[in-house]
Short mmCIF file of C-alpha atoms in Angstrom, two decimals:
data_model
loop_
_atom_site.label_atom_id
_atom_site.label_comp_id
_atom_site.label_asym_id
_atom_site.label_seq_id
_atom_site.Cartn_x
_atom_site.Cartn_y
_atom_site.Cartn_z
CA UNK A 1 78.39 119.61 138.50
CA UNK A 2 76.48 121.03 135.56
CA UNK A 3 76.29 119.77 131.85
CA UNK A 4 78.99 121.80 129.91
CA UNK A 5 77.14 124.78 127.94
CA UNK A 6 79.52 123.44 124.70
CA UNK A 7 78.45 119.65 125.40
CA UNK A 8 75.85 118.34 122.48
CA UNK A 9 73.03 116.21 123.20
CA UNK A 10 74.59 112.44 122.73
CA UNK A 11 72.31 109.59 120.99
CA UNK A 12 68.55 109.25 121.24
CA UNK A 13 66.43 106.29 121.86
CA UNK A 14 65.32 104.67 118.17
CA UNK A 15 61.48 105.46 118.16
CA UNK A 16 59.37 102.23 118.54
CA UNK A 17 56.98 102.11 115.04
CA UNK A 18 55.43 98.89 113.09
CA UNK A 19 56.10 100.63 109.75
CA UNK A 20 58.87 98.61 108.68
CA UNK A 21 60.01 101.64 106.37
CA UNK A 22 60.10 103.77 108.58
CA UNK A 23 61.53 101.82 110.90
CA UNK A 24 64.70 101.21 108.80
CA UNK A 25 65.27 104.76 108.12
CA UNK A 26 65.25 105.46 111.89
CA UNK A 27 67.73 102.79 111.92
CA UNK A 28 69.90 103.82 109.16
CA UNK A 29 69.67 107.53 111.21
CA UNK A 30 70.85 106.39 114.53
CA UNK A 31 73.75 104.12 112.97
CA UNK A 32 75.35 106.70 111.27
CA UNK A 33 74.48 110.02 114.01
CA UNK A 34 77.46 110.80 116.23
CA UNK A 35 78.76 113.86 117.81
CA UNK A 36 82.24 113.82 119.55
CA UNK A 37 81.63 116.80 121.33
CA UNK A 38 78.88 115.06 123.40
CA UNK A 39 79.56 113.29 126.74
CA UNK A 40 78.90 109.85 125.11
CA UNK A 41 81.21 107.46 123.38
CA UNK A 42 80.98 104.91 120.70
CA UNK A 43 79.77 102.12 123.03
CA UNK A 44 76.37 104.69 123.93
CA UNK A 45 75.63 105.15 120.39
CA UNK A 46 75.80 101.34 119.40
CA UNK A 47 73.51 100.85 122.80
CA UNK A 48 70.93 102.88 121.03
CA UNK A 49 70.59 99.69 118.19
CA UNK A 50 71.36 96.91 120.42
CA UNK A 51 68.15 98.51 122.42
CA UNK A 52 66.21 98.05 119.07
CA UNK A 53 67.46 94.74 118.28
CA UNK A 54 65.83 91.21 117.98
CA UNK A 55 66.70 89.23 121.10
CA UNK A 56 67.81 85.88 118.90
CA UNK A 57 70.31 87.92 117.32
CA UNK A 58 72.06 90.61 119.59
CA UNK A 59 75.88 89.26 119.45
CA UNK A 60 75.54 89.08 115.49
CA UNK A 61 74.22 92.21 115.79
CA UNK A 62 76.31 94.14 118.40
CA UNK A 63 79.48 92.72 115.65
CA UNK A 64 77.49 94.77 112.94
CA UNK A 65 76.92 97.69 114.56
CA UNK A 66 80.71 98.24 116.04
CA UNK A 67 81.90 98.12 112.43
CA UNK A 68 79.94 101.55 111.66
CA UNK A 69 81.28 103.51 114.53
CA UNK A 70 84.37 104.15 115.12
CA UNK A 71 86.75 102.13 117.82
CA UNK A 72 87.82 103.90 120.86
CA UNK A 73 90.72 104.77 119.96
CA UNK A 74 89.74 106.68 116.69
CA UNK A 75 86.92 108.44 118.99
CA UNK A 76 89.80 109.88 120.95
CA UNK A 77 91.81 111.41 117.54
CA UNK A 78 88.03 112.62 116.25
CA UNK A 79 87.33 114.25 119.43
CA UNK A 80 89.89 116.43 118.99
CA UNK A 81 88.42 117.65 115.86
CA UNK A 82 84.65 118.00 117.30
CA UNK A 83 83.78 115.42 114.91
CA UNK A 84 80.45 114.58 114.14
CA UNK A 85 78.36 112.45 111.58
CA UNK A 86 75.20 112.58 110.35
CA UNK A 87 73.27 110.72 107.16
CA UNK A 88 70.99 112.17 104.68
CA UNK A 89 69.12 109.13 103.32
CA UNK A 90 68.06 109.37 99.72
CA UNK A 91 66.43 105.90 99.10
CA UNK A 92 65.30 103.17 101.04
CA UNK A 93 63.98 99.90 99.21
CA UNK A 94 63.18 96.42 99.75
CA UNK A 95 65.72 94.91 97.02
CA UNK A 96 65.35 92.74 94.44
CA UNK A 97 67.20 90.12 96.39
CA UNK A 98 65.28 89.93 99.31
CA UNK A 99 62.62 87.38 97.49
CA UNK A 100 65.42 85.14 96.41
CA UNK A 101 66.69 85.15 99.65
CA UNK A 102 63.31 84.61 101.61
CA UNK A 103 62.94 81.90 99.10
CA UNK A 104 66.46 80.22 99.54
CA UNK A 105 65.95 80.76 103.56
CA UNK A 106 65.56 77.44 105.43
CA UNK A 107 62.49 76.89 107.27
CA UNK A 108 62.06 79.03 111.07
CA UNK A 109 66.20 80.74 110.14
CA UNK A 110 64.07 84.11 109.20
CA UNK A 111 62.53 86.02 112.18
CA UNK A 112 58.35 86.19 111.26
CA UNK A 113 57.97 89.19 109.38
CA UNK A 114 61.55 89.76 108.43
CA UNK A 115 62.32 91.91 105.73
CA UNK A 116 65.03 94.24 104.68
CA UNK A 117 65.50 97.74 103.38
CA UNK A 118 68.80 99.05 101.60
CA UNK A 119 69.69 102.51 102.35
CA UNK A 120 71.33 104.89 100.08
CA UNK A 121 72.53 108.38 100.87
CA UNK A 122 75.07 110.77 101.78
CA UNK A 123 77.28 110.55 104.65
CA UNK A 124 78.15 113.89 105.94
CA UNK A 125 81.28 114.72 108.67
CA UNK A 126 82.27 117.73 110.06
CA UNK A 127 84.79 119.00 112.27
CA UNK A 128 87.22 121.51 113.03
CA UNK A 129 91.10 121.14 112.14
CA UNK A 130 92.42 123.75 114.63
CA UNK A 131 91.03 126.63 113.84
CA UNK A 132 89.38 125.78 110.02
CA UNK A 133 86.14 124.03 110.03
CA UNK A 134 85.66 120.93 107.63
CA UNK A 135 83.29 119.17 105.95
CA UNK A 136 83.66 116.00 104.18
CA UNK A 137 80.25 113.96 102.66
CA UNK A 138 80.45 110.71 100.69
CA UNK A 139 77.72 108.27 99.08
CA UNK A 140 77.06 105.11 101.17
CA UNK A 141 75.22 102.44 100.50
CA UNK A 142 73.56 99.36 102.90
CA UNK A 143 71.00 96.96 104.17
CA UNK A 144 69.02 96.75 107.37
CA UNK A 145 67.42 93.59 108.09
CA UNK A 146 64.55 93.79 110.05
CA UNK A 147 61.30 91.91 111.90
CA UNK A 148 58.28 93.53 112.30
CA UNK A 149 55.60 90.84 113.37
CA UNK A 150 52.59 92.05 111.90
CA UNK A 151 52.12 94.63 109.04
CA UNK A 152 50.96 98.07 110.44
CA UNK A 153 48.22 99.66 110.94
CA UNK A 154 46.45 96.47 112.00
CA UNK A 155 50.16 95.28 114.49
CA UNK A 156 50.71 98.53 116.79
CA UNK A 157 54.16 96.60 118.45
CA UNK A 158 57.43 97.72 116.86
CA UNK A 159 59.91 96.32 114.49
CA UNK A 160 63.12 95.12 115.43
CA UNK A 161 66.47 95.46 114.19
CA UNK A 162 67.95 91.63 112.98
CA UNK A 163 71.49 92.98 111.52
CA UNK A 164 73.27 95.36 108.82
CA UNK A 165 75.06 94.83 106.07
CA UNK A 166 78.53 95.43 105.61
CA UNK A 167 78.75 99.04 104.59
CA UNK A 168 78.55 99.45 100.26
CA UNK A 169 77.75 95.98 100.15
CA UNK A 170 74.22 95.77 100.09
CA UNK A 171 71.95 93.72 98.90
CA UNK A 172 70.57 94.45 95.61
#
């Protein structure tokens, strides 16, 4: 059987970079980019991060990443609708924070060349309540944490993603 000619494309692989900016924003991308009309539920599109994750940290992570997307049962009620979700990132900064933190961190509990990046932008969700389309956009705020071994250009590996902050909570 074919691919239906109304099914979208569901979640893409997170590109593998060493630009620890750029990784993040790929991040921040992939959390927040899911279509209900595809073929692929919430579990595919949280695979997507857990494939970029750092190996000492997947459960932690895998617990972060489920509290973005919605649960099953809300992906049933949104599919209904078309849903789909999409972020337009506005900033993404290493925060103040982060030094006091690296500072504060005991020594070996950071990954080597962990860092973070809080996101902020514009969560946008569409969908269509029977026959009238929606929209709905909000501001959202967060923080990836990240390792990326070696700075680029001289590392050409890839980052990987450590965990998230609770959404609007980030770190400053």
């Amino acid at each position: 059987p074919g691919v239906s000619m109304s099914e979208r494309p569901g979640p893409e692989k997170i590109a593998a970079t060493g630009d620890p900016e750029e990784f993040a924003r790929r991040v921040a991308g992939a959390l927040f980019a899911w279509d209900t009309a595809s073929s692929s539920g919430p579990a595919d599109y949280a695979q997507v991060l857990i494939d970029a994750g750092d190996p000492s940290e997947l459960d932690a992570l895998a617990s972060d990443v489920r509290s973005y997307l919605p649960t099953t049962e809300a992906w049933v009620q949104l599919k209904t609708y078309q849903a789909r979700q999409w972020l337009t990132i506005d900033t993404a900064d290493v925060p103040k924070a982060w030094e006091t933190a690296v500072a504060q961190a005991a020594p070996g509990q950071l990954p080597t060349g962990a860092t973070a990046y809080t996101i902020t932008g514009t969560r946008h969700r569409t969908g269509t309540w029977g026959t009238t389309p929606q929209d709905a956009s909000r501001s959202v705020s967060f923080t990836v944490f990240i390792a990326c071994p070696r700075p680029a250009p001289e590392f050409h590996g890839t980052c990987s993603l450590v965990r998230l902050s609770d959404l609007d909570n980030p770190l400053r």
